[in-house]
Amino acid sequence: MSAATSRPTVEARNLSVRFRARGEAAWPWSKAGEVKAVENVSIAVPRGEMFGVAGESGCGKSTLARALLNLVAPSAGEVRIDGRAVAGMPALELRSSIQMVFQDPYNSLNPRRRVGDIVAESLVVHGRFDDRERAHRTLTMLEKVGLGAQHLERFPHEFSGGQRQRIAIARALILEPQFLVLDEPTSALDVSVQAMVLELIRQLRRDLDLGCIFISHDLNLLGFLTDRLAVMYLGRIVEMGPTKEIFAAPAHPYTVELIAATPSPYEEGREPRQPIEGEIPSNVNPPPGCPFHTRCRKRIGPICDSRLPELRWHEGRAVRCHLYDGPPAESGGAP
Amino acid sequence: MSAATLPPAGSVLGALKLLAERPSAMFGLAVIASLVVVALLAPWIAPYAADDFTEGVLEPPSWAHLFGIDQIGRDLFSRVILGTRISLRIGLLAVGISLAFGVTLGVLAGYFGGWVDAAIMRVMDVVMALPYVLLAVLIATALGPSLENGIIAIGIVRIPRFARVARAATLATVELPYVEAARCIGASHPRIIAKEILPNILGPLIVYGTLSLGDAILAAAVLSFLGLGAQPPTPEWGALLYEAQKYLTTAAYLSLFPGLFVFVTVLSFNLLGDGLRDMLDPKSRR
Amino acid sequence: MRRVLRTLWIRLFNSALVIAVLSVVVFGFMRMIPGDPILALMGTEGITDAKLAEVKKELGLDRPLYVQYLSWAWHVLQGDFGRSIQNNEPVLPMLLERLKVTAELAVAATILGSSLGILIGVVSAVRRNTIFDSASMIGALSGVSMPVFWLGIILIVGFSVKLDIFPTGGLVSHNTRLVAVTGFPLLDSLITGQRAATVDILKHMVLPTVTLAFAPAALVARTTRASVLEVINEDYVNAGLARGLSFAGVVARHVMRNALIPVVTIIGLEIGVYLGGSIVTESVFSYPGLGRYMMQGIMANDYPVVQGAIILYAAIIVVVNLVVDLSYSAIDPRVRS
Amino acid sequence: MSAAPVAARPAPAAPLLAVRGLKLRFDTRRGVVRALDGVSFEVAPGECVGLVGETGCGKSITARAVMGLVPAPGRIEGGEIRLDGRDLMALPAEEWRAVRGSQVAMIFQEPKRALDPTATVGSQIVEAAMLARRIDRAEAKRLALDTLRQVGLADPERIMRTYAFELSGGMAQRAMIAIAVVGGSRLIIADEPTSSLDVSIQAQILRLLQDLRRRLGSALILITHDLGVAAENCDRIVVMYAGQIVEQAPARELFRAPAHPYTERLLRSLPRPGRDALSPIPGTVPDLIDPAPGCRFANRCERAGPDCAATPAMSEIGRRHFVACYRPVRPT
Amino acid sequence: MRIVRLAVAVLALGLAPAWAMAQGKTIVYGRGTDSLNLDPGLALSSEDFKVTDWMFEGLVRFKGESTDIEPALAQSWEVTPDGKVWTFKLRPGVKFHDGSPLNAAAVKYSFERQFKKDHPHYSARFARWASKFGDMTGADAIDDMTVRLNFTVAQPALLQNLAIYVGYVVSQAAASANPQGFSTNPSGTGPYKFVRWEKNNLIELARNDAYWGGPAKVERVVVRVIPENDVRLLALQKGEIHLTDDLPFNRLAEVAASSTMAVHTVPAYGFSGIYFNLQSKTVGDVRVRQAINHAINRGRIFNVTFFKQGVSADQALPAGSMGYVKNIPAYAYDPDKAKKLLNDAGVAAGTKVNLLAFANPRPFFPSPTDAVAMVKADLARVGIDLNVNMATWADWIAKRRVGEFDMCLGGWTASTLDPDGVLYPLFHSHSIGNDNTARMADPTVDKLLVDARQSLDLKERDRLYQQAASRIADLSAVVFLANPLYSLGMRREVEGAFRNPANQVWLHQVSLR
């Protein structure tokens, strides 16, 4: 896998995912409320890149992850892997090119199966290799994530959260996928354990030349880990660009607020800011216009309430904000 | 704390150890185990055959006839012992029927959801819309009074309850990430149901099945009472009770012993079921 | 509120569907029951085939099955449940009359069984692992494991024959004249202010009520106990204690209501059991209720009676389920919206 | 263990809360879990103390012990809990109950679960006010409305009538805070009050807590696993590990110059923008059933030596900076 | 809301007097099942007969506990020598409970509504008429007090039939005013008149003060339904009821021995036994039937399951009745002989024989399940595997009719106290597919039965019926078990109540001490 000009890429093109709102009575003819989980999202992650998706609850980041694996069907738009639409792809082929690690290490492993079986299951499902080769590869994979032969016959409950997440990573990587989606893989873990898992992920990405989409609400983490970052709010990407640049000079007002609200023990000098007001609106009835206008300190006028800003490229970054509507020169100093 | 406390799969010994901390459940298990032994060895334990006639009739318990002699001269002890096999079989078969159909339907409904769920559960509603004793009576009458048909009737009326338990458990399990993880690696629906869902919903089903076993034996007794279950001279416990009922006020021992066996059996299944439920429910384990 | 109404409509629609399907199933089942209703009725003496055919024709039983079903269903929709094959009396009024008798018993048993069950359950949960807990739970299990007819006869021998406190059975003493206002005997006696009659009816109700309530009370107690134990570990219980409530105060103010939700479900289900269990209880206590009427109908292959009774049972269970759902919203505000 | 009596007085002023040598055990089927082993700390009036540590280190149990609400089968074995000099553990149950809500109040991690789902917010806050202040319902209601307004809930009349499920997480936590402060407690214990909330809401709630603390003059114990939250909000931080306090210091001092190897390694595990690599702590937390004597961190500590087999005493290494370690990390 | 309450209050006031306690002496009669109909024409079950017996009467009635006939609504009668035309003189001055007088028109109405298909009040539901009066062509009112009944064939048993429910005379006024409702509001001439009927609970009757035979000694009769035998007996023991019928056979001795209770018994006119299906493959061979008859220990079954109540039987009719054979050849319990017979017939060991049975006790069969169990065990000993089909009662009736069995548990108790009422329906080939359960088509028997029913000569009839009975015994068509009895349990303070062989409970003279 040389760093060719066109590396294999996973991309979402104008992807939207909508669900029927839960708990609605199902008259066949009645119009049920719709959750607009993901709205018109486009991203492209080449192999080898660590791409971050940031956002608070309800922003659609987990749905985006599931849509990338075709675990939920998009309502509009499409996902392509290496140029091929996943919608028509045979399930096993898709699964062997992109895999996922889930948030909750306590529930993402079947408590009734042994670790060896859990990890080997992928190979069994895909009908790869004979028993001996499977066993060999399972052990090799476990060793790669820092576990060993003595763990093969154990059940998940005998492991700590960090170890379980390693098992989950092993299960995902044994199929040798090109891409790995990680949905908040460390949010249930303690700091010290998180550090171990993060280091493991970094190392595996390097070793296996993986394209990673890392989803998290923790900006400190994403700032540390990722190459590029997309910030989502109410199903839409509001800002996207190289991580370093975003942290150095966040453009979208929401990004600004989010970074400011993220506590850090090292910013002693930081003047405590007045926290952003209000609550996150519902994604069943999102506000008209810019989704963030209800809480935005930089609101520039009625246009924010009525017109949805487009995602525009601005100084190497894509930003969805009316502040940056005009030519770059006019909008001048970013906040 | 939550899932972590579930006993490991496959470890029967571990489960027994956990159960051993609940004396009442262990009592239940012990009684059931001895009943099973009695059922298996019944023809060797029972001093007489089910329809051996002695000279006397309606004689109270004595050393020669531990439970007395019944209204037409049969040794009641032998009949109760021989009945163990029949009554346990009723419970197992009836619950087996409920379990097999109920779990299949419930898992399908819970796993696929949507119209499959709606269709299956509406049908279950139809069965549930009647008090189940009534329904069992109706089915047993329609099929004709016999032991087999009684078992089928009792089995059928409990299908919806098992379906509901299985569906609820499936719904809870389907939401869990490991099921999504299985989809993620490309496992097919049958494989997911077999490998990920079924093993994890067995807990509540085993509990419910255990509790139902007692109920099924009791329901068989009610059917027999109404003349719809096992037919005399089959020494089913319910049928024994039914026959003895005529002598309840004159020869109470005829009712007492079969009744005691029914009671202790149902009690034991309930104690065991409760114990299993406690054991499997992490919240009650403190 | 609109949502509640909408849910209600959907529930009613589904229920109607369920009852419609049930009616077909039961119609089929009844025809599967071996034996001929006319023969069963006319018995053994000199009934010729010609006579049989004549009676069948008069009752419309000679028509094809689907015609019989459609005609019956059409009449039921108009509120006419047909006439009993056994004695030609209109089915619906008879069913309702007996239902009212059964209903009073079922309501009394529900009240007794539920209140006793909840009380024992709560105390058991709060005094977990005490003698009281073990004793009442073993007692509860005994209740679930005891054949109803046993309990009934034991109660009669003890309380009626030996102690002579209650009558052996029946609805009222024969020298009490019931006045039908609503058709509910106890209610009528209260409405008309006949205290002697009220007392008489109550005396007759005690033993069957206890018999009927025994097993459900046990079940309610077990459910309540489990439910309270579950709730008692919720954060809001700790929060209540943290703001200075006593343990008893927390149980009374915050545990009970939340613990009641699964209990209400069980009580709702139990009403079905009361109705079904009433077959045996009504027989033991000579109670002229619905269960016995239907049982006689089944034994005599009296199609209109059994079909009507089953529609009625299903309708009651549907209504009970609705009431249970409504009481959820009374107990749990989350359901209301 | 032997450290308890030595526990120095970090604050010269008479402390509002003084926990000394607190030992707490759980008798489980597997054995005796020594959940707290000689925990000693103090909280001065009006002070905000952060109690930090990883899962299972005993921070929440400490809070519960102070409230007198140790969950079964937990049992306090020794030590004392003094509030305003009064030993709470010596009090009859009824008197300790009276302390709750009026002198010590608590805020929970998941506000929606800490509110009774079947009771209105109003009824619960009125209940708290009546219990703590022994006032009648009308007055309690006035006070409740006032308090709801103070915690930043607009339209308190409406909030009074709502149920927990009708509120967002942030609003529910505000309501929970109102219930905690309505009794006028001088000590508020917040157990991970923002862990279940979004970052932007977390900031609001933390800001609210700080505002209230200043306005009402009450002390706050902020229990959190998030070092950033502790750093930004607390005057002083107490670090716990495996049932013991390993270090306590003023917030800035702690992060500038962590002295205990555990604290130091923990800080180096934190991801943040610009960091090259993380440095995870090897090994795992020891089993609290019959733990080996001595420093409980020793098995993971690269600095550990033979002397660590004895339990280190708490020693003051800087101004109000205490550490329980024989080989503390010296600031370089 | 308020209006409703007001209405209820007004209604209550209007009805309040109905609460008043009834005064005077009341007989409470307990039984297991409620009546279905109170119209004697519609009466089908013994429970129906019971209550109608107290409210209605026929032209004649049985005399006391005997099978003799005495005048009732008719004072005298004559019959033409061919036995086809019967003329009855009615008792003058008799009034129905509704006040209308007894006359020939009422008798004509009572009969013709039951069989004349063009009668305005005819219903197919008048089902029993055909079997009792199938040959009647019409009833003529000669004058107001004289009625003539015309038949196509001789009627030797007419008077017996007139003494039971089908022949009861109803008030034409009441019945024609509301033909549908007559069954729930009946009016007859009997000693008690209808007051109320709470279905499945009780029926209340009051004394008919205008009764031609003099008013009854008690004011009221209340008939209560107590389904469970045990409970009913407990109620009797406690004194809640004064009388009850069909006591469990196992309790008869105990009740009779009690200081507070007594039992009155009377032999029933019929038998209990097991029919063979003469057309069946297995038991179609007379040797097999005889073998089975020898193999079954009938004496023990009688002792154990009939509790020695009644008579251990070898023939259909009870001792003392017309057609009873004193020295009929009986099948002694002899398994060896049975085995030999089976061997002769070439029946292999383990041959399956199907038995159609029922589980619920019947008045003529107290413990069917026990009897079946004993028969099964007995037959197993001679190598026959009895396959028991325990049918519901409705199913039993249907299967019995079409002969779906090799052997069939059953019996016959007739309300017509004449051999013709037993032997003709049970053994004449015309009755195959109806009550001839044994499916017997024997020319000898057929001829004897037809000759006997045509004759009015009692001696001749007796001889013919005896021959028929012997022939039936030789053919081993039935395993006879018992001539059962009817019982009436009562409190010792009850006097004057009894039951007759026609299964009528006689309460005309009942009184309470």
mmCIF file with all atom_site columns, N, CA and C in Angstrom, chain D residues 288-302:
data_model
loop_
_atom_site.group_PDB
_atom_site.id
_atom_site.type_symbol
_atom_site.label_atom_id
_atom_site.label_alt_id
_atom_site.label_comp_id
_atom_site.label_asym_id
_atom_site.label_entity_id
_atom_site.label_seq_id
_atom_site.pdbx_PDB_ins_code
_atom_site.Cartn_x
_atom_site.Cartn_y
_atom_site.Cartn_z
_atom_site.occupancy
_atom_site.B_iso_or_equiv
_atom_site.pdbx_formal_charge
_atom_site.auth_seq_id
_atom_site.auth_comp_id
_atom_site.auth_asym_id
_atom_site.auth_atom_id
_atom_site.pdbx_PDB_model_num
ATOM 1  N N  . LEU D 1 288 ? -9.621  -5.158 46.009 1.00 0.00 ? 288 LEU D N  1
ATOM 2  C CA . LEU D 1 288 ? -9.787  -4.586 47.351 1.00 0.00 ? 288 LEU D CA 1
ATOM 3  C C  . LEU D 1 288 ? -10.187 -5.633 48.388 1.00 0.00 ? 288 LEU D C  1
ATOM 4  N N  . ILE D 1 289 ? -10.309 -6.890 47.917 1.00 0.00 ? 289 ILE D N  1
ATOM 5  C CA . ILE D 1 289 ? -10.502 -7.951 48.913 1.00 0.00 ? 289 ILE D CA 1
ATOM 6  C C  . ILE D 1 289 ? -9.120  -8.352 49.392 1.00 0.00 ? 289 ILE D C  1
ATOM 7  N N  . ASP D 1 290 ? -8.897  -8.182 50.663 1.00 0.00 ? 290 ASP D N  1
ATOM 8  C CA . ASP D 1 290 ? -7.601  -8.485 51.265 1.00 0.00 ? 290 ASP D CA 1
ATOM 9  C C  . ASP D 1 290 ? -6.427  -7.931 50.457 1.00 0.00 ? 290 ASP D C  1
ATOM 10 N N  . PRO D 1 291 ? -6.389  -6.622 50.262 1.00 0.00 ? 291 PRO D N  1
ATOM 11 C CA . PRO D 1 291 ? -5.278  -6.056 49.509 1.00 0.00 ? 291 PRO D CA 1
ATOM 12 C C  . PRO D 1 291 ? -3.976  -6.233 50.289 1.00 0.00 ? 291 PRO D C  1
ATOM 13 N N  . ALA D 1 292 ? -2.879  -6.267 49.551 1.00 0.00 ? 292 ALA D N  1
ATOM 14 C CA . ALA D 1 292 ? -1.584  -6.379 50.218 1.00 0.00 ? 292 ALA D CA 1
ATOM 15 C C  . ALA D 1 292 ? -1.360  -5.121 51.055 1.00 0.00 ? 292 ALA D C  1
ATOM 16 N N  . PRO D 1 293 ? -0.707  -5.278 52.167 1.00 0.00 ? 293 PRO D N  1
ATOM 17 C CA . PRO D 1 293 ? -0.453  -4.080 52.975 1.00 0.00 ? 293 PRO D CA 1
ATOM 18 C C  . PRO D 1 293 ? 0.495   -3.145 52.229 1.00 0.00 ? 293 PRO D C  1
ATOM 19 N N  . GLY D 1 294 ? 0.566   -1.936 52.716 1.00 0.00 ? 294 GLY D N  1
ATOM 20 C CA . GLY D 1 294 ? 1.468   -0.972 52.101 1.00 0.00 ? 294 GLY D CA 1
ATOM 21 C C  . GLY D 1 294 ? 0.756   -0.125 51.079 1.00 0.00 ? 294 GLY D C  1
ATOM 22 N N  . CYS D 1 295 ? 1.567   0.618  50.325 1.00 0.00 ? 295 CYS D N  1
ATOM 23 C CA . CYS D 1 295 ? 1.005   1.526  49.318 1.00 0.00 ? 295 CYS D CA 1
ATOM 24 C C  . CYS D 1 295 ? 0.280   0.716  48.267 1.00 0.00 ? 295 CYS D C  1
ATOM 25 N N  . ARG D 1 296 ? -0.975  1.074  48.020 1.00 0.00 ? 296 ARG D N  1
ATOM 26 C CA . ARG D 1 296 ? -1.775  0.275  47.110 1.00 0.00 ? 296 ARG D CA 1
ATOM 27 C C  . ARG D 1 296 ? -1.397  0.523  45.651 1.00 0.00 ? 296 ARG D C  1
ATOM 28 N N  . PHE D 1 297 ? -0.625  1.551  45.410 1.00 0.00 ? 297 PHE D N  1
ATOM 29 C CA . PHE D 1 297 ? -0.228  1.841  44.041 1.00 0.00 ? 297 PHE D CA 1
ATOM 30 C C  . PHE D 1 297 ? 1.104   1.173  43.696 1.00 0.00 ? 297 PHE D C  1
ATOM 31 N N  . ALA D 1 298 ? 1.727   0.592  44.722 1.00 0.00 ? 298 ALA D N  1
ATOM 32 C CA . ALA D 1 298 ? 3.094   0.124  44.553 1.00 0.00 ? 298 ALA D CA 1
ATOM 33 C C  . ALA D 1 298 ? 3.260   -0.822 43.367 1.00 0.00 ? 298 ALA D C  1
ATOM 34 N N  . ASN D 1 299 ? 2.286   -1.685 43.145 1.00 0.00 ? 299 ASN D N  1
ATOM 35 C CA . ASN D 1 299 ? 2.452   -2.694 42.094 1.00 0.00 ? 299 ASN D CA 1
ATOM 36 C C  . ASN D 1 299 ? 2.473   -2.088 40.696 1.00 0.00 ? 299 ASN D C  1
ATOM 37 N N  . ARG D 1 300 ? 2.043   -0.832 40.563 1.00 0.00 ? 300 ARG D N  1
ATOM 38 C CA . ARG D 1 300 ? 2.040   -0.221 39.233 1.00 0.00 ? 300 ARG D CA 1
ATOM 39 C C  . ARG D 1 300 ? 3.080   0.912  39.150 1.00 0.00 ? 300 ARG D C  1
ATOM 40 N N  . CYS D 1 301 ? 3.758   1.120  40.264 1.00 0.00 ? 301 CYS D N  1
ATOM 41 C CA . CYS D 1 301 ? 4.566   2.333  40.383 1.00 0.00 ? 301 CYS D CA 1
ATOM 42 C C  . CYS D 1 301 ? 5.995   2.044  39.957 1.00 0.00 ? 301 CYS D C  1
ATOM 43 N N  . GLU D 1 302 ? 6.499   2.832  39.016 1.00 0.00 ? 302 GLU D N  1
ATOM 44 C CA . GLU D 1 302 ? 7.884   2.613  38.579 1.00 0.00 ? 302 GLU D CA 1
ATOM 45 C C  . GLU D 1 302 ? 8.893   3.064  39.623 1.00 0.00 ? 302 GLU D C  1
#
